[in-house]
Amino acid sequence: MSILTPEKRQILEETKAFVAREIIPNAARYDRTGEFHLFLLEAARESRIFAMAVPKAYGGLDYDAHTQALVLEAWGYGCAGMGTTLAASVLAMDSVLVAGNDEQKKRFFDPMVRGEIGSFGLTEPNAGSDAGNGRTTALRDGDSYVLNGSKCWITNGGYASVFVIYALTDPSKGMKGLSAFIVEKGLPGFTIGTVDHKLGIRSSNTVELLFKDVRVPAANLLGAEGEGMKVAMKTLDLARPAIAALALGIAQRALDACVRHLQSRFPDPKVQPGQTLQFKLADMRIEIEEARELLHHTMALRDAGLPFSVESAMTKTSCADKAMRITAQAVQLMGAHGYTSEIAKLMRDAKIMQIYEGTNQIQRLVISRAVMTPPRPAAAQKGGN
Ligand SMILES: Cc1cc2nc3c(=O)[nH]c(=O)nc-3n(C[C@H](O)[C@H](O)[C@H](O)COP(=O)(O)OP(=O)(O)OC[C@H]3O[C@@H](n4cnc5c(N)ncnc54)[C@H](O)[C@@H]3O)c2cc1C
């Protein structure tokens, strides 16, 4: 854990208190029913936490990336389903931060400041890892773009008041014809389709979005036509560490639960099997601390305005893989108790961390490309020969 300033420590303590009061006591029930945790939006409204990434100029909390990671780890510790709602809302905001003009920022961030949530729609049935393969179109017609098509597996879709939707303004150009739009809830022709039931993060809302001749004002185009893929990739660079933070929270919760259980099941650590199991706990702790260091390093790079794209991919991959490994280990070490208790939820919740916001295989593609690309000599970087 990096050393925290007094201000960050206070934010973390307040967040942990909120998680202990509102999230932890409700997590199992919402996981069981799969119902969306609407109560949480109300409980969090006063704190403006859904506006944690919104700049002060627009009424938000303006937390730096490191602080956002602290908050998301704490939410992931409490319930990754509820944490996903926050992370996905920030993901949508990130697109507006990347490409929005002043007017667009005001319009998008206002609802976040009021405690409402946003949603980010990029994925389609044939366009997940291959995000440039989408078919949803947004064709210009006078002062509007007309959207037709669908998006699937979209977090927060059923409850968001504002969306960032990616659609082809020039289908003949493929991914170079992709553009990003702010789309408001309730526009004629914009409806919710299938609601997905999931293995984990069950209380988060995952839906299909349907667009039938939906007219979006031309002023809602984020950036220029054809810049959608660039905006999406920059957005995901910003957002992937949020998933890493949730994953880390899950892993830490699994370790804490395991320690408590083993202390009562095998109270004498000096005799077997306590000793063997303790070594496993030590390995889990090492993995968690390594992942946290990488996450905080990545956030420090971002907060310093330095490149962090590859670190973002590494952090997401490392934290997600570790969360999966550690939760599976926790279930194993706790035996039937692990398999039949809330610990099993942690293992189910961990799986999605390796899939959404770019699967871990895709992150490894990004990382391996960076590994295989030799750094340019200093002279060439300066434009010399
Ligand atoms: C609960 C949930 C919430 C989600 N929320 C959102 C959201 O809010 N907004 C949004 O836009 N999307 C969202 N998604 C979609 C998510 O981002 C995609 O599922 C993800 O990008 C993977 O795409 P896919 O599922 O189509 O898998 P596919 O692309 O079909 O991949 C299938 C498998 O093939 C592997 N693979 C594919 N291509 C390659 C390659 N080139 N090299 C190596 N391996 C490869 C993948 O790693 C994976 O293992 C969500 C998904 C889920 C399940």
Tab-separated table of C-alpha atoms and ligand atoms in Angstrom:
chain	number	residue	atom	x	y	z
A	1	MET	CA	0.000	0.000	0.000
A	2	SER	CA	1.448	3.367	-0.961
A	3	ILE	CA	1.752	6.038	1.703
A	4	LEU	CA	-1.403	8.133	1.722
A	5	THR	CA	-1.764	11.858	2.279
A	6	PRO	CA	-4.090	12.786	5.169
A	7	GLU	CA	-6.760	13.811	2.620
A	8	LYS	CA	-6.595	10.464	0.805
A	9	ARG	CA	-6.600	8.570	4.084
A	10	GLN	CA	-9.779	10.372	5.101
A	11	ILE	CA	-11.449	9.610	1.752
A	12	LEU	CA	-10.461	5.961	2.136
A	13	GLU	CA	-11.773	5.769	5.694
A	14	GLU	CA	-15.081	7.377	4.717
A	15	THR	CA	-15.355	5.015	1.744
A	16	LYS	CA	-14.665	1.975	3.912
A	17	ALA	CA	-17.304	3.128	6.385
A	18	PHE	CA	-19.832	3.506	3.536
A	19	VAL	CA	-18.926	0.047	2.211
A	20	ALA	CA	-19.303	-1.496	5.674
A	21	ARG	CA	-22.654	0.235	6.255
A	22	GLU	CA	-24.370	0.029	2.859
A	23	ILE	CA	-22.628	-2.504	0.641
A	24	ILE	CA	-21.438	-5.479	2.701
A	25	PRO	CA	-24.745	-6.099	4.535
A	26	ASN	CA	-26.705	-6.056	1.252
A	27	ALA	CA	-24.318	-7.816	-1.122
A	28	ALA	CA	-25.405	-11.436	-0.563
A	29	ARG	CA	-29.121	-10.669	-0.910
A	30	TYR	CA	-28.740	-8.806	-4.215
A	31	ASP	CA	-26.366	-11.504	-5.467
A	32	ARG	CA	-28.993	-14.136	-4.701
A	33	THR	CA	-31.884	-12.340	-6.402
A	34	GLY	CA	-29.902	-10.723	-9.231
A	35	GLU	CA	-31.990	-7.612	-8.638
A	36	PHE	CA	-30.349	-4.269	-9.450
A	37	HIS	CA	-29.172	-2.474	-6.277
A	38	LEU	CA	-31.194	0.688	-6.847
A	39	PHE	CA	-31.020	1.557	-3.136
A	40	LEU	CA	-27.289	2.158	-3.550
A	41	LEU	CA	-27.771	5.141	-5.870
A	42	GLU	CA	-29.904	6.782	-3.190
A	43	ALA	CA	-27.468	5.875	-0.398
A	44	ALA	CA	-24.520	7.292	-2.358
A	45	ARG	CA	-26.232	10.448	-3.618
A	46	GLU	CA	-25.142	12.824	-0.886
A	47	SER	CA	-21.490	11.806	-1.146
A	48	ARG	CA	-21.470	12.521	-4.937
A	49	ILE	CA	-19.246	9.471	-5.335
A	50	PHE	CA	-20.709	8.776	-8.795
A	51	ALA	CA	-19.107	12.105	-9.742
A	52	MET	CA	-15.687	11.170	-8.347
A	53	ALA	CA	-14.092	11.478	-11.812
A	54	VAL	CA	-15.924	14.692	-12.694
A	55	PRO	CA	-13.734	17.835	-12.618
A	56	LYS	CA	-14.467	20.458	-9.948
A	57	ALA	CA	-15.464	22.958	-12.643
A	58	TYR	CA	-18.483	20.725	-13.400
A	59	GLY	CA	-19.412	20.168	-9.753
A	60	GLY	CA	-17.619	16.839	-9.270
A	61	LEU	CA	-15.206	15.518	-6.651
A	62	ASP	CA	-12.270	15.628	-9.085
A	63	TYR	CA	-10.445	12.683	-7.481
A	64	ASP	CA	-7.116	11.859	-9.071
A	65	ALA	CA	-6.648	8.397	-10.589
A	66	HIS	CA	-4.926	7.032	-7.483
A	67	THR	CA	-7.810	8.078	-5.237
A	68	GLN	CA	-10.340	6.598	-7.654
A	69	ALA	CA	-8.446	3.298	-7.426
A	70	LEU	CA	-8.592	3.413	-3.613
A	71	VAL	CA	-12.365	3.948	-3.739
A	72	LEU	CA	-12.923	1.180	-6.276
A	73	GLU	CA	-10.799	-1.322	-4.360
A	74	ALA	CA	-12.938	-0.641	-1.284
A	75	TRP	CA	-16.154	-1.079	-3.300
A	76	GLY	CA	-14.773	-4.274	-4.880
A	77	TYR	CA	-14.031	-5.534	-1.370
A	78	GLY	CA	-17.668	-4.961	-0.441
A	79	CYS	CA	-19.327	-6.226	-3.628
A	80	ALA	CA	-17.850	-6.305	-7.130
A	81	GLY	CA	-21.365	-6.169	-8.613
A	82	MET	CA	-22.003	-2.831	-6.925
A	83	GLY	CA	-18.442	-1.743	-7.721
A	84	THR	CA	-19.068	-2.540	-11.383
A	85	THR	CA	-21.950	-0.043	-11.431
A	86	LEU	CA	-19.598	2.699	-10.265
A	87	ALA	CA	-16.746	1.635	-12.554
A	88	ALA	CA	-19.005	1.429	-15.634
A	89	SER	CA	-20.427	4.871	-14.946
A	90	VAL	CA	-16.892	6.284	-14.696
A	91	LEU	CA	-16.048	4.419	-17.935
A	92	ALA	CA	-18.787	6.331	-19.771
A	93	MET	CA	-17.588	9.601	-18.227
A	94	ASP	CA	-14.044	8.868	-19.351
A	95	SER	CA	-15.152	9.017	-23.007
A	96	VAL	CA	-16.568	12.484	-22.362
A	97	LEU	CA	-13.379	13.522	-20.563
A	98	VAL	CA	-11.344	12.254	-23.530
A	99	ALA	CA	-13.353	13.866	-26.332
A	100	GLY	CA	-16.159	16.079	-24.996
A	101	ASN	CA	-16.391	19.838	-25.433
A	102	ASP	CA	-17.435	22.132	-22.592
A	103	GLU	CA	-21.155	21.994	-23.404
A	104	GLN	CA	-21.104	18.174	-23.695
A	105	LYS	CA	-19.256	17.833	-20.404
A	106	LYS	CA	-21.813	20.010	-18.634
A	107	ARG	CA	-24.699	17.980	-20.024
A	108	PHE	CA	-23.133	14.582	-19.290
A	109	PHE	CA	-21.644	15.348	-15.891
A	110	ASP	CA	-24.686	17.112	-14.432
A	111	PRO	CA	-26.620	13.853	-13.895
A	112	MET	CA	-23.525	12.233	-12.323
A	113	VAL	CA	-23.292	15.089	-9.832
A	114	ARG	CA	-26.972	14.515	-9.004
A	115	GLY	CA	-26.174	10.849	-8.285
A	116	GLU	CA	-27.389	9.328	-11.542
A	117	ILE	CA	-25.324	6.855	-13.566
A	118	GLY	CA	-23.902	6.604	-17.075
A	119	SER	CA	-23.346	3.712	-19.439
A	120	PHE	CA	-20.823	2.903	-22.191
A	121	GLY	CA	-22.005	1.023	-25.275
A	122	LEU	CA	-19.334	-0.358	-27.580
A	123	THR	CA	-19.833	-4.156	-27.702
A	124	GLU	CA	-22.068	-5.889	-30.246
A	125	PRO	CA	-22.645	-9.587	-30.886
A	126	ASN	CA	-19.836	-9.690	-33.479
A	127	ALA	CA	-17.772	-6.898	-32.004
A	128	GLY	CA	-16.312	-7.719	-28.602
A	129	SER	CA	-12.553	-8.204	-28.729
A	130	ASP	CA	-12.753	-7.012	-32.317
A	131	ALA	CA	-14.419	-3.736	-31.381
A	132	GLY	CA	-14.085	-2.327	-34.899
A	133	ASN	CA	-16.435	-4.942	-36.308
A	134	GLY	CA	-19.678	-3.276	-35.135
A	135	ARG	CA	-22.738	-2.817	-37.354
A	136	THR	CA	-24.719	-0.124	-35.526
A	137	THR	CA	-24.960	2.931	-37.765
A	138	ALA	CA	-25.375	6.655	-37.104
A	139	LEU	CA	-26.122	8.313	-40.428
A	140	ARG	CA	-26.228	12.098	-40.718
A	141	ASP	CA	-29.604	13.616	-41.557
A	142	GLY	CA	-29.741	17.418	-41.303
A	143	ASP	CA	-28.969	18.480	-37.733
A	144	SER	CA	-29.195	14.916	-36.413
A	145	TYR	CA	-27.632	11.505	-36.652
A	146	VAL	CA	-30.053	8.597	-36.967
A	147	LEU	CA	-28.998	5.516	-34.985
A	148	ASN	CA	-29.983	1.983	-36.000
A	149	GLY	CA	-28.696	-1.292	-34.553
A	150	SER	CA	-28.012	-2.790	-31.142
A	151	LYS	CA	-25.420	-3.114	-28.389
A	152	CYS	CA	-25.138	-6.086	-26.063
A	153	TRP	CA	-23.861	-6.836	-22.542
A	154	ILE	CA	-23.992	-3.162	-21.612
A	155	THR	CA	-23.517	-2.426	-17.915
A	156	ASN	CA	-25.962	0.032	-16.292
A	157	GLY	CA	-27.988	0.160	-19.532
A	158	GLY	CA	-31.371	-0.280	-17.845
A	159	TYR	CA	-30.781	2.440	-15.230
A	160	ALA	CA	-28.466	5.017	-16.817
A	161	SER	CA	-29.724	8.439	-17.732
A	162	VAL	CA	-26.883	9.167	-20.171
A	163	PHE	CA	-24.959	6.904	-22.517
A	164	VAL	CA	-21.880	7.025	-24.702
A	165	ILE	CA	-22.697	4.979	-27.806
A	166	TYR	CA	-20.275	4.009	-30.564
A	167	ALA	CA	-21.746	3.728	-34.076
A	168	LEU	CA	-20.606	3.846	-37.702
A	169	THR	CA	-21.067	7.246	-39.338
A	170	ASP	CA	-19.437	5.817	-42.483
A	171	PRO	CA	-19.983	2.038	-42.673
A	172	SER	CA	-17.832	1.807	-45.839
A	173	LYS	CA	-14.754	2.711	-43.787
A	174	GLY	CA	-15.118	-0.007	-41.134
A	175	MET	CA	-13.481	0.952	-37.845
A	176	LYS	CA	-12.253	4.226	-39.397
A	177	GLY	CA	-15.917	5.157	-39.809
A	178	LEU	CA	-16.711	4.663	-36.111
A	179	SER	CA	-17.849	7.686	-34.061
A	180	ALA	CA	-18.881	8.294	-30.458
A	181	PHE	CA	-22.133	9.941	-29.341
A	182	ILE	CA	-23.799	11.102	-26.179
A	183	VAL	CA	-27.257	9.544	-26.148
A	184	GLU	CA	-29.868	10.469	-23.573
A	185	LYS	CA	-32.336	8.010	-22.053
A	186	GLY	CA	-35.896	8.142	-23.338
A	187	LEU	CA	-35.256	9.175	-26.943
A	188	PRO	CA	-37.961	7.760	-29.247
A	189	GLY	CA	-36.828	4.405	-30.670
A	190	PHE	CA	-34.204	3.796	-27.948
A	191	THR	CA	-35.246	0.755	-25.878
A	192	ILE	CA	-33.798	-1.923	-23.617
A	193	GLY	CA	-33.775	-5.504	-24.903
A	194	THR	CA	-32.657	-8.647	-23.093
A	195	VAL	CA	-31.541	-8.356	-19.472
A	196	ASP	CA	-28.655	-10.775	-18.850
A	197	HIS	CA	-28.480	-13.177	-15.899
A	198	LYS	CA	-24.926	-13.761	-14.921
A	199	LEU	CA	-22.472	-16.102	-13.197
A	200	GLY	CA	-21.117	-13.279	-11.041
A	201	ILE	CA	-21.514	-9.533	-10.360
A	202	ARG	CA	-25.169	-10.519	-10.402
A	203	SER	CA	-26.602	-7.327	-8.957
A	204	SER	CA	-25.028	-5.191	-11.664
A	205	ASN	CA	-27.307	-4.466	-14.597
A	206	THR	CA	-26.254	-5.916	-17.977
A	207	VAL	CA	-28.569	-5.400	-20.935
A	208	GLU	CA	-29.034	-5.151	-24.652
A	209	LEU	CA	-29.641	-1.667	-26.094
A	210	LEU	CA	-31.836	-1.364	-29.178
A	211	PHE	CA	-31.838	1.589	-31.571
A	212	LYS	CA	-34.561	2.002	-34.152
A	213	ASP	CA	-34.349	5.302	-36.059
A	214	VAL	CA	-33.153	7.118	-32.925
A	215	ARG	CA	-32.488	10.783	-33.680
A	216	VAL	CA	-29.512	12.187	-31.810
A	217	PRO	CA	-28.631	15.893	-32.202
A	218	ALA	CA	-25.453	16.422	-34.251
A	219	ALA	CA	-24.125	18.421	-31.279
A	220	ASN	CA	-23.871	15.107	-29.371
A	221	LEU	CA	-21.011	13.822	-31.549
A	222	LEU	CA	-17.943	13.388	-29.318
A	223	GLY	CA	-14.864	14.596	-31.175
A	224	ALA	CA	-14.952	14.352	-34.966
A	225	GLU	CA	-16.613	11.782	-37.227
A	226	GLY	CA	-14.378	8.711	-37.585
A	227	GLU	CA	-12.548	9.269	-34.301
A	228	GLY	CA	-14.643	6.715	-32.388
A	229	MET	CA	-12.043	3.965	-32.230
A	230	LYS	CA	-9.411	6.406	-30.965
A	231	VAL	CA	-11.817	7.715	-28.309
A	232	ALA	CA	-12.790	4.172	-27.258
A	233	MET	CA	-9.184	3.001	-26.943
A	234	LYS	CA	-8.153	6.079	-24.919
A	235	THR	CA	-11.224	5.605	-22.728
A	236	LEU	CA	-10.390	1.966	-22.051
A	237	ASP	CA	-6.786	2.849	-21.198
A	238	LEU	CA	-8.151	5.221	-18.554
A	239	ALA	CA	-10.735	2.763	-17.304
A	240	ARG	CA	-8.926	-0.607	-17.136
A	241	PRO	CA	-7.192	0.147	-13.841
A	242	ALA	CA	-10.689	0.551	-12.344
A	243	ILE	CA	-11.295	-3.119	-13.103
A	244	ALA	CA	-7.901	-3.916	-11.606
A	245	ALA	CA	-8.945	-2.108	-8.420
A	246	LEU	CA	-12.222	-4.032	-8.164
A	247	ALA	CA	-10.328	-7.300	-8.713
A	248	LEU	CA	-7.880	-6.372	-5.994
A	249	GLY	CA	-10.738	-5.709	-3.588
A	250	ILE	CA	-12.160	-9.167	-4.330
A	251	ALA	CA	-8.765	-10.809	-3.739
A	252	GLN	CA	-8.198	-8.969	-0.449
A	253	ARG	CA	-11.670	-9.960	0.780
A	254	ALA	CA	-10.974	-13.606	-0.072
A	255	LEU	CA	-7.686	-13.543	1.833
A	256	ASP	CA	-9.255	-11.881	4.892
A	257	ALA	CA	-12.097	-14.409	4.947
A	258	CYS	CA	-9.666	-17.284	4.570
A	259	VAL	CA	-7.495	-16.077	7.450
A	260	ARG	CA	-10.523	-15.777	9.741
A	261	HIS	CA	-11.784	-19.207	8.789
A	262	LEU	CA	-8.450	-21.001	9.162
A	263	GLN	CA	-7.805	-19.364	12.532
A	264	SER	CA	-10.969	-20.932	13.890
A	265	ARG	CA	-10.741	-24.248	11.986
A	266	PHE	CA	-7.044	-24.950	12.746
A	267	PRO	CA	-6.324	-22.779	15.788
A	268	ASP	CA	-2.790	-24.078	16.436
A	269	PRO	CA	-0.592	-22.727	13.624
A	270	LYS	CA	2.381	-24.823	14.782
A	271	VAL	CA	0.849	-28.143	13.795
A	272	GLN	CA	-0.254	-29.498	10.439
A	273	PRO	CA	-2.333	-28.673	8.467
A	274	GLY	CA	-2.207	-25.141	9.859
A	275	GLN	CA	1.442	-24.719	8.864
A	276	THR	CA	1.000	-25.738	5.225
A	277	LEU	CA	-2.073	-23.612	4.856
A	278	GLN	CA	-0.302	-20.602	6.354
A	279	PHE	CA	2.275	-20.737	3.553
A	280	LYS	CA	-0.553	-20.519	1.045
A	281	LEU	CA	-1.889	-17.451	2.852
A	282	ALA	CA	1.583	-15.913	2.663
A	283	ASP	CA	1.658	-16.486	-1.114
A	284	MET	CA	-1.780	-14.913	-1.473
A	285	ARG	CA	-0.615	-11.872	0.472
A	286	ILE	CA	2.486	-11.535	-1.716
A	287	GLU	CA	0.385	-11.702	-4.882
A	288	ILE	CA	-2.022	-9.069	-3.589
A	289	GLU	CA	0.737	-6.654	-2.546
A	290	GLU	CA	2.476	-7.080	-5.936
A	291	ALA	CA	-0.767	-6.351	-7.760
A	292	ARG	CA	-1.500	-3.319	-5.569
A	293	GLU	CA	1.962	-1.889	-6.165
A	294	LEU	CA	1.513	-2.231	-9.933
A	295	LEU	CA	-1.914	-0.594	-9.764
A	296	HIS	CA	-0.643	2.327	-7.682
A	297	HIS	CA	2.387	2.721	-9.966
A	298	THR	CA	0.085	2.887	-13.006
A	299	MET	CA	-2.105	5.473	-11.297
A	300	ALA	CA	0.970	7.513	-10.355
A	301	LEU	CA	2.050	7.551	-14.013
A	302	ARG	CA	-1.418	8.694	-15.073
A	303	ASP	CA	-1.601	11.360	-12.374
A	304	ALA	CA	1.828	12.638	-13.439
A	305	GLY	CA	0.651	12.925	-17.059
A	306	LEU	CA	3.083	10.213	-18.245
A	307	PRO	CA	2.264	7.400	-20.729
A	308	PHE	CA	0.529	4.508	-18.976
A	309	SER	CA	-1.241	2.538	-21.704
A	310	VAL	CA	0.855	-0.643	-21.412
A	311	GLU	CA	0.872	-0.400	-17.611
A	312	SER	CA	-2.914	-0.090	-17.729
A	313	ALA	CA	-3.115	-3.388	-19.660
A	314	MET	CA	-0.590	-5.080	-17.343
A	315	THR	CA	-2.418	-3.914	-14.223
A	316	LYS	CA	-5.805	-5.137	-15.424
A	317	THR	CA	-4.358	-8.510	-16.456
A	318	SER	CA	-2.342	-9.016	-13.301
A	319	CYS	CA	-5.072	-8.019	-10.837
A	320	ALA	CA	-7.796	-9.981	-12.644
A	321	ASP	CA	-5.702	-13.155	-12.908
A	322	LYS	CA	-4.660	-12.884	-9.281
A	323	ALA	CA	-8.252	-12.346	-8.128
A	324	MET	CA	-9.314	-15.490	-9.992
A	325	ARG	CA	-6.434	-17.542	-8.607
A	326	ILE	CA	-6.773	-16.266	-5.044
A	327	THR	CA	-10.542	-16.696	-4.834
A	328	ALA	CA	-10.285	-20.254	-6.198
A	329	GLN	CA	-7.549	-20.930	-3.645
A	330	ALA	CA	-9.691	-19.443	-0.863
A	331	VAL	CA	-12.602	-21.716	-1.743
A	332	GLN	CA	-10.220	-24.693	-1.755
A	333	LEU	CA	-8.651	-23.808	1.608
A	334	MET	CA	-12.050	-23.327	3.209
A	335	GLY	CA	-13.422	-26.599	1.863
A	336	ALA	CA	-17.182	-27.075	1.994
A	337	HIS	CA	-17.538	-23.830	3.920
A	338	GLY	CA	-15.917	-21.984	1.023
A	339	TYR	CA	-18.003	-23.755	-1.585
A	340	THR	CA	-21.291	-23.064	0.159
A	341	SER	CA	-20.719	-19.607	1.656
A	342	GLU	CA	-20.385	-16.036	0.440
A	343	ILE	CA	-16.767	-16.856	-0.487
A	344	ALA	CA	-18.083	-18.670	-3.544
A	345	LYS	CA	-19.537	-15.318	-4.678
A	346	LEU	CA	-16.029	-13.853	-4.703
A	347	MET	CA	-14.857	-16.599	-7.061
A	348	ARG	CA	-17.874	-16.071	-9.341
A	349	ASP	CA	-17.357	-12.292	-9.281
A	350	ALA	CA	-13.642	-12.611	-10.069
A	351	LYS	CA	-14.220	-14.338	-13.415
A	352	ILE	CA	-15.641	-11.301	-15.214
A	353	MET	CA	-12.534	-9.291	-14.320
A	354	GLN	CA	-10.639	-11.409	-16.887
A	355	ILE	CA	-13.282	-10.773	-19.562
A	356	TYR	CA	-14.792	-7.288	-19.655
A	357	GLU	CA	-13.083	-4.070	-20.739
A	358	GLY	CA	-10.918	-6.211	-23.020
A	359	THR	CA	-10.203	-9.843	-22.193
A	360	ASN	CA	-6.902	-10.737	-20.588
A	361	GLN	CA	-5.832	-12.409	-23.844
A	362	ILE	CA	-6.333	-9.091	-25.656
A	363	GLN	CA	-4.368	-7.299	-22.925
A	364	ARG	CA	-1.561	-9.812	-23.455
A	365	LEU	CA	-1.594	-8.988	-27.179
A	366	VAL	CA	-1.152	-5.306	-26.301
A	367	ILE	CA	1.601	-6.053	-23.776
A	368	SER	CA	3.449	-8.478	-26.058
A	369	ARG	CA	3.421	-5.927	-28.890
A	370	ALA	CA	5.023	-3.414	-26.538
A	371	VAL	CA	7.562	-6.011	-25.409
A	372	MET	CA	8.456	-6.873	-28.999
A	373	THR	CA	8.756	-3.265	-30.147
A	374	PRO	CA	12.284	-2.112	-29.442
A	375	PRO	CA	12.408	1.303	-27.758
A	376	ARG	CA	13.374	4.014	-30.207
A	377	PRO	CA	16.877	5.424	-29.712
A	378	ALA	CA	16.871	8.745	-27.839
A	379	ALA	CA	18.116	10.659	-30.920
A	380	ALA	CA	15.272	9.324	-33.072
A	381	GLN	CA	12.731	10.267	-30.384
A	382	LYS	CA	13.974	13.829	-30.568
A	383	GLY	CA	13.642	13.798	-34.333
A	384	GLY	CA	17.433	13.703	-34.896
A	385	ASN	CA	19.298	11.030	-36.876
B	1	LIG	C1	-21.086	-8.670	-17.383
B	1	LIG	C2	-20.561	-7.949	-18.587
B	1	LIG	C3	-20.565	-6.562	-18.621
B	1	LIG	C4	-20.128	-5.885	-19.752
B	1	LIG	N1	-20.210	-4.509	-19.812
B	1	LIG	C5	-19.940	-3.864	-20.971
B	1	LIG	C6	-20.188	-2.459	-21.117
B	1	LIG	O1	-20.622	-1.776	-20.185
B	1	LIG	N2	-19.954	-1.874	-22.328
B	1	LIG	C7	-19.486	-2.577	-23.396
B	1	LIG	O2	-19.299	-1.991	-24.470
B	1	LIG	N3	-19.218	-3.924	-23.290
B	1	LIG	C8	-19.446	-4.578	-22.123
B	1	LIG	N4	-19.218	-5.936	-22.012
B	1	LIG	C9	-18.656	-6.659	-23.126
B	1	LIG	C10	-17.191	-7.060	-22.890
B	1	LIG	O3	-16.349	-5.946	-22.933
B	1	LIG	C11	-16.828	-8.135	-23.944
B	1	LIG	O4	-17.473	-9.304	-23.510
B	1	LIG	C12	-15.340	-8.375	-24.061
B	1	LIG	O5	-14.703	-7.294	-24.690
B	1	LIG	C13	-15.029	-9.658	-24.856
B	1	LIG	O6	-15.749	-9.709	-26.026
B	1	LIG	P1	-16.623	-11.017	-26.381
B	1	LIG	O7	-17.398	-11.377	-25.173
B	1	LIG	O8	-17.371	-10.726	-27.620
B	1	LIG	O9	-15.565	-12.152	-26.603
B	1	LIG	P2	-14.909	-12.554	-27.999
B	1	LIG	O10	-14.306	-11.363	-28.631
B	1	LIG	O11	-15.902	-13.348	-28.786
B	1	LIG	O12	-13.745	-13.499	-27.520
B	1	LIG	C14	-13.952	-14.875	-27.169
B	1	LIG	C15	-12.623	-15.457	-26.721
B	1	LIG	O13	-11.659	-15.353	-27.776
B	1	LIG	C16	-10.524	-14.649	-27.309
B	1	LIG	N5	-10.001	-13.818	-28.408
B	1	LIG	C17	-10.703	-13.040	-29.250
B	1	LIG	N6	-9.896	-12.416	-30.117
B	1	LIG	C18	-8.640	-12.806	-29.799
B	1	LIG	C19	-7.349	-12.491	-30.326
B	1	LIG	N7	-7.192	-11.654	-31.336
B	1	LIG	N8	-6.280	-13.081	-29.754
B	1	LIG	C20	-6.410	-13.937	-28.712
B	1	LIG	N9	-7.609	-14.262	-28.169
B	1	LIG	C21	-8.703	-13.701	-28.710
B	1	LIG	C22	-11.020	-13.783	-26.179
B	1	LIG	O14	-9.972	-13.427	-25.292
B	1	LIG	C23	-12.031	-14.702	-25.518
B	1	LIG	O15	-11.398	-15.592	-24.669
B	1	LIG	C24	-19.630	-6.619	-20.867
B	1	LIG	C25	-19.608	-8.024	-20.810
B	1	LIG	C26	-20.072	-8.679	-19.704
B	1	LIG	C27	-20.075	-10.190	-19.717
